[in-house]
Short mmCIF file of C-alpha atoms in Angstrom, two decimals:
data_model
loop_
_atom_site.label_atom_id
_atom_site.label_comp_id
_atom_site.label_asym_id
_atom_site.label_seq_id
_atom_site.Cartn_x
_atom_site.Cartn_y
_atom_site.Cartn_z
CA MET R 1 -8.47 -23.24 30.20
CA GLN R 2 -7.51 -23.47 33.89
CA LYS R 3 -9.45 -26.81 34.04
CA ALA R 4 -7.11 -28.24 31.62
CA LYS R 5 -4.27 -26.93 33.56
CA ALA R 6 -3.44 -30.28 35.80
CA GLU R 7 -3.70 -32.51 32.35
CA LEU R 8 -1.37 -30.03 30.40
CA ASP R 9 1.06 -30.08 33.53
CA ALA R 10 1.24 -34.10 33.11
CA THR R 11 2.50 -33.39 29.86
CA GLY R 12 5.44 -31.26 30.87
CA VAL R 13 4.64 -28.24 28.71
CA GLN R 14 4.94 -24.86 29.69
CA ILE R 15 2.42 -22.38 29.17
CA LEU R 16 3.24 -18.90 28.03
CA ALA R 17 -0.14 -16.91 28.00
CA ILE R 18 0.32 -13.43 26.07
CA SER R 19 -2.27 -10.99 26.69
CA THR R 20 -2.34 -8.08 24.20
CA ASP R 21 -4.92 -6.09 26.28
CA ASN R 22 -3.94 -2.93 28.34
CA LEU R 23 -2.70 -4.16 31.54
CA GLU R 24 -5.81 -4.02 33.96
CA GLY R 25 -7.61 -6.43 31.95
CA PRO R 26 -5.35 -9.29 32.41
CA LEU R 27 -4.17 -8.15 35.73
CA ASN R 28 -7.79 -8.55 37.13
CA PHE R 29 -8.67 -11.59 35.24
CA ALA R 30 -5.48 -13.38 36.52
CA ALA R 31 -6.30 -12.43 40.20
CA ARG R 32 -9.64 -13.45 39.80
CA GLU R 33 -9.20 -17.03 38.10
CA GLY R 34 -5.94 -17.74 39.78
CA TYR R 35 -4.13 -18.46 36.82
CA GLU R 36 -0.89 -20.59 37.89
CA PHE R 37 1.20 -19.99 34.41
CA PRO R 38 2.59 -16.65 33.84
CA ILE R 39 0.63 -14.08 31.78
CA LEU R 40 2.96 -12.14 29.90
CA PHE R 41 1.99 -8.88 28.47
CA THR R 42 2.65 -6.85 25.39
CA ALA R 43 1.67 -3.61 26.72
CA LEU R 44 -0.19 -2.70 23.22
CA ASP R 45 2.95 -3.53 21.35
CA PRO R 46 1.62 -5.49 18.46
CA THR R 47 5.27 -7.01 17.45
CA VAL R 48 5.12 -10.31 19.16
CA PRO R 49 1.22 -11.06 17.90
CA GLN R 50 2.05 -9.67 14.40
CA ALA R 51 5.26 -12.25 14.25
CA TYR R 52 2.59 -14.99 14.77
CA GLY R 53 0.33 -13.40 12.23
CA VAL R 54 -2.35 -13.53 15.04
CA PHE R 55 -2.93 -9.65 15.34
CA ASN R 56 -5.79 -7.45 14.79
CA LEU R 57 -7.43 -10.13 12.54
CA PHE R 58 -11.00 -8.39 13.80
CA GLY R 59 -9.87 -5.05 13.28
CA ASP R 60 -9.90 -4.26 17.16
CA GLY R 61 -6.04 -4.08 17.71
CA LEU R 62 -5.88 -7.40 19.84
CA ALA R 63 -4.52 -10.94 19.43
CA SER R 64 -7.13 -13.31 17.82
CA ALA R 65 -7.06 -15.91 20.60
CA SER R 66 -4.91 -18.58 19.23
CA MET R 67 -2.50 -21.12 20.62
CA PHE R 68 1.09 -22.47 19.15
CA LEU R 69 2.87 -25.38 20.29
CA VAL R 70 6.45 -25.00 20.37
CA ASP R 71 8.57 -28.34 20.33
CA GLN R 72 11.80 -28.82 22.00
CA GLN R 73 13.32 -27.36 18.96
CA GLY R 74 11.90 -24.16 19.06
CA GLU R 75 9.65 -25.37 16.03
CA ILE R 76 5.59 -24.53 15.93
CA VAL R 77 4.56 -27.96 15.25
CA TRP R 78 0.67 -27.22 15.64
CA LYS R 79 -1.35 -24.20 15.94
CA SER R 80 -5.09 -23.13 16.30
CA ILE R 81 -5.91 -19.57 14.90
CA GLY R 82 -8.77 -17.82 16.33
CA GLU R 83 -11.07 -17.06 13.19
CA ASN R 84 -13.99 -15.71 15.03
CA TYR R 85 -14.60 -14.13 18.38
CA THR R 86 -16.14 -17.54 19.88
CA HIS R 87 -13.08 -19.61 18.82
CA GLN R 88 -12.77 -22.82 20.88
CA ILE R 89 -9.76 -25.09 21.78
CA TYR R 90 -10.40 -28.10 23.72
CA ALA R 91 -7.28 -29.34 25.74
CA GLU R 92 -7.82 -32.92 24.47
CA GLU R 93 -7.14 -31.25 21.35
CA ILE R 94 -4.12 -29.67 22.88
CA ILE R 95 -2.73 -32.86 24.71
CA GLU R 96 -3.01 -34.95 21.51
CA GLN R 97 -0.86 -32.87 19.77
CA ILE R 98 1.62 -32.62 22.72
CA GLU R 99 1.62 -36.45 23.06
CA LYS R 100 2.77 -36.39 19.43
CA LEU R 101 6.03 -35.08 20.36
CA GLY R 102 6.92 -37.83 22.19
CA MET P 1 26.24 -9.90 -57.13
CA GLY P 2 26.42 -12.54 -54.25
CA THR P 3 25.73 -9.18 -51.42
CA VAL P 4 22.89 -8.08 -53.65
CA PHE P 5 21.58 -11.65 -53.36
CA ARG P 6 22.33 -11.90 -49.70
CA ARG P 7 20.57 -8.39 -49.21
CA ASN P 8 17.47 -9.62 -51.44
CA LYS P 9 17.50 -12.81 -49.17
CA LYS P 10 17.34 -10.91 -46.00
CA GLY P 11 14.73 -8.81 -47.72
CA PHE P 12 13.03 -11.40 -48.73
CA LEU P 13 12.84 -12.93 -45.04
CA ALA P 14 11.87 -9.63 -43.51
CA ILE P 15 9.10 -9.08 -46.24
CA SER P 16 7.51 -12.74 -45.53
CA PHE P 17 7.87 -12.36 -41.98
CA VAL P 18 5.88 -9.09 -42.08
CA ALA P 19 3.52 -10.74 -44.74
CA GLY P 20 2.92 -13.72 -42.32
CA LEU P 21 2.21 -11.23 -39.29
CA LEU P 22 -0.54 -9.53 -41.53
CA LEU P 23 -1.85 -12.91 -42.89
CA LEU P 24 -2.24 -13.67 -39.29
CA ALA P 25 -3.93 -10.46 -38.11
CA VAL P 26 -6.38 -10.88 -40.86
CA ALA P 27 -6.97 -14.50 -39.90
CA CYS P 28 -7.77 -13.19 -36.16
CA GLY P 29 -10.16 -10.71 -37.52
CA SER P 30 -11.84 -12.80 -39.87
CA ASP P 31 -12.08 -15.69 -37.56
CA SER P 32 -13.73 -13.99 -34.80
CA PRO P 33 -17.03 -12.30 -36.28
CA ASP P 34 -17.66 -15.67 -38.19
CA SER P 35 -17.71 -17.29 -34.39
CA SER P 36 -19.63 -14.75 -32.74
CA GLY P 37 -21.14 -11.79 -34.84
CA PRO P 38 -20.58 -8.20 -33.74
CA SER P 39 -19.53 -8.67 -30.11
CA GLY P 40 -16.39 -10.72 -31.85
CA GLN P 41 -14.80 -7.62 -32.78
CA GLN P 42 -14.53 -6.67 -29.06
CA VAL P 43 -13.19 -10.15 -28.38
CA GLY P 44 -10.94 -9.97 -31.36
CA ALA P 45 -9.18 -6.79 -30.12
CA GLN P 46 -8.63 -8.21 -26.55
CA PRO P 47 -6.17 -11.02 -27.51
CA THR P 48 -3.86 -8.65 -29.09
CA ALA P 49 -3.99 -6.51 -25.92
CA VAL P 50 -3.42 -9.61 -23.81
CA ALA P 51 -0.76 -10.99 -25.73
CA GLU P 52 1.58 -7.52 -25.47
CA GLN P 53 0.43 -7.54 -21.78
CA PRO P 54 1.93 -10.55 -20.24
CA PRO P 55 5.55 -9.68 -19.82
CA SER P 56 4.73 -5.97 -18.31
CA SER P 57 2.03 -7.23 -16.27
CA PRO P 58 1.18 -10.58 -15.57
CA THR P 59 -0.74 -10.29 -11.97
CA PRO P 60 -4.49 -9.64 -13.98
CA VAL P 61 -4.63 -13.62 -13.96
CA PRO P 62 -8.20 -13.65 -14.20
CA THR P 63 -8.71 -11.78 -17.39
CA ALA P 64 -5.86 -13.53 -18.64
CA THR P 65 -7.78 -16.78 -17.82
CA THR P 66 -11.08 -15.56 -19.72
CA VAL P 67 -9.76 -13.98 -22.65
CA SER P 68 -7.19 -17.36 -23.32
CA LYS P 69 -10.20 -19.07 -24.83
CA PRO P 70 -10.44 -16.85 -27.62
CA VAL P 71 -6.97 -16.75 -28.02
CA GLN P 72 -6.56 -20.56 -28.48
CA ALA P 73 -9.44 -20.35 -30.88
CA ALA P 74 -7.42 -17.86 -33.16
CA ALA P 75 -4.30 -20.38 -32.77
CA THR P 76 -2.09 -17.33 -33.04
CA VAL P 77 -0.06 -17.06 -29.58
CA SER P 78 0.19 -20.18 -27.11
CA GLU P 79 2.67 -18.31 -24.48
CA PRO P 80 -0.21 -16.83 -22.81
CA VAL P 81 -1.58 -20.10 -22.10
CA ALA P 82 1.71 -21.41 -21.23
CA GLU P 83 2.04 -18.56 -19.17
CA THR P 84 -1.52 -18.94 -17.18
CA ASP P 85 -0.42 -22.78 -16.80
CA ASP P 86 2.80 -21.49 -14.64
CA ASP P 87 0.62 -19.30 -12.68
CA VAL P 88 -1.52 -21.29 -11.67
CA PRO P 89 0.04 -23.98 -9.94
CA VAL P 90 1.91 -20.68 -7.90
CA LEU P 91 -1.80 -19.61 -6.52
CA VAL P 92 -2.98 -22.95 -5.87
CA ASN P 93 -0.03 -25.01 -4.77
CA THR P 94 0.76 -23.08 -1.51
CA PRO P 95 2.16 -25.54 0.75
CA GLY P 96 2.39 -24.83 4.43
CA PRO P 97 5.68 -25.52 5.90
CA VAL P 98 5.40 -28.60 8.15
CA ALA P 99 7.50 -26.61 11.17
CA MET P 100 8.23 -23.25 11.33
CA LEU P 101 10.72 -21.73 13.80
CA ALA P 102 8.68 -19.96 16.47
CA PRO P 103 9.24 -16.23 16.42
CA ASP P 104 11.23 -15.89 19.52
CA PHE P 105 9.91 -12.89 22.25
CA THR P 106 10.84 -11.93 25.70
CA LEU P 107 8.02 -10.54 27.74
CA PRO P 108 7.35 -8.92 31.14
CA SER P 109 5.14 -11.54 32.97
CA ILE P 110 2.53 -9.67 35.46
CA GLY P 111 3.72 -11.50 38.27
CA GLY P 112 7.02 -10.29 37.72
CA GLY P 113 10.14 -11.33 35.67
CA VAL P 114 10.63 -11.94 31.99
CA TYR P 115 9.94 -14.83 29.66
CA THR P 116 11.95 -15.66 26.87
CA LEU P 117 10.68 -18.37 24.38
CA SER P 118 14.29 -19.75 23.40
CA ASP P 119 14.76 -20.59 26.88
CA PHE P 120 12.64 -23.32 26.88
CA ARG P 121 14.50 -24.60 23.65
CA GLY P 122 16.04 -28.61 24.50
CA LYS P 123 14.10 -28.20 27.79
CA GLN P 124 10.33 -28.61 27.27
CA PRO P 125 7.64 -28.06 24.77
CA VAL P 126 5.94 -24.56 25.03
CA LEU P 127 2.19 -23.80 24.50
CA VAL P 128 2.04 -20.07 23.55
CA VAL P 129 -1.19 -18.90 24.14
CA PHE P 130 -2.83 -15.41 22.76
CA TYR P 131 -5.73 -14.76 24.73
CA ARG P 132 -8.36 -12.23 25.29
CA ALA P 133 -9.41 -11.15 28.65
CA TYR P 134 -12.90 -13.16 28.42
CA TRP P 135 -11.41 -16.44 26.89
#
């Protein structure tokens, strides 16, 4: 994901990463990977992932790996919801969708 | 005399209605054994039950569709078939919204500060990413 950061920055999109892990996971991960976009945490409160319909799809109490592209009107114009553990979303696909916003 | 005649007319209508129902019932009973032997009695018993059920419990669609063929063969009631026709489009045709308002949230960031999704409205698009630690 970090590799795609520069390409995504060029599109002017704001990335908000949301972790539903406990705090230790994303803290260590962000420090290790040097993420430059905000990593938000839910502190195990499932309200937000539930609102997006991605909570506990695998029965492990975590959010599924998913992305939602929200346009400037606040509407979800594209989404990719992880249906398995190895769900992959490619940066090219995301950038293509962002460019559709114009 | 006129009133008696009217009563008789009402009585005649009621009797003919009941007679019609009886004829239908006999028709159902006689049709199914001819078509499918001994097991046809069970099939003949099911359509009448289904004809009573739809108003109270329309949910068991699969059973309604499987039993609807015997009902058509007996040509007694067309309503169950019409109801399944109404139900099927509802189940099959589930158009997803092209654009849906993203649920707003305000969450703390591990780097400090709080982010609210709607703050970006009218400014720039947002890619909301739910991630897992190993992703």
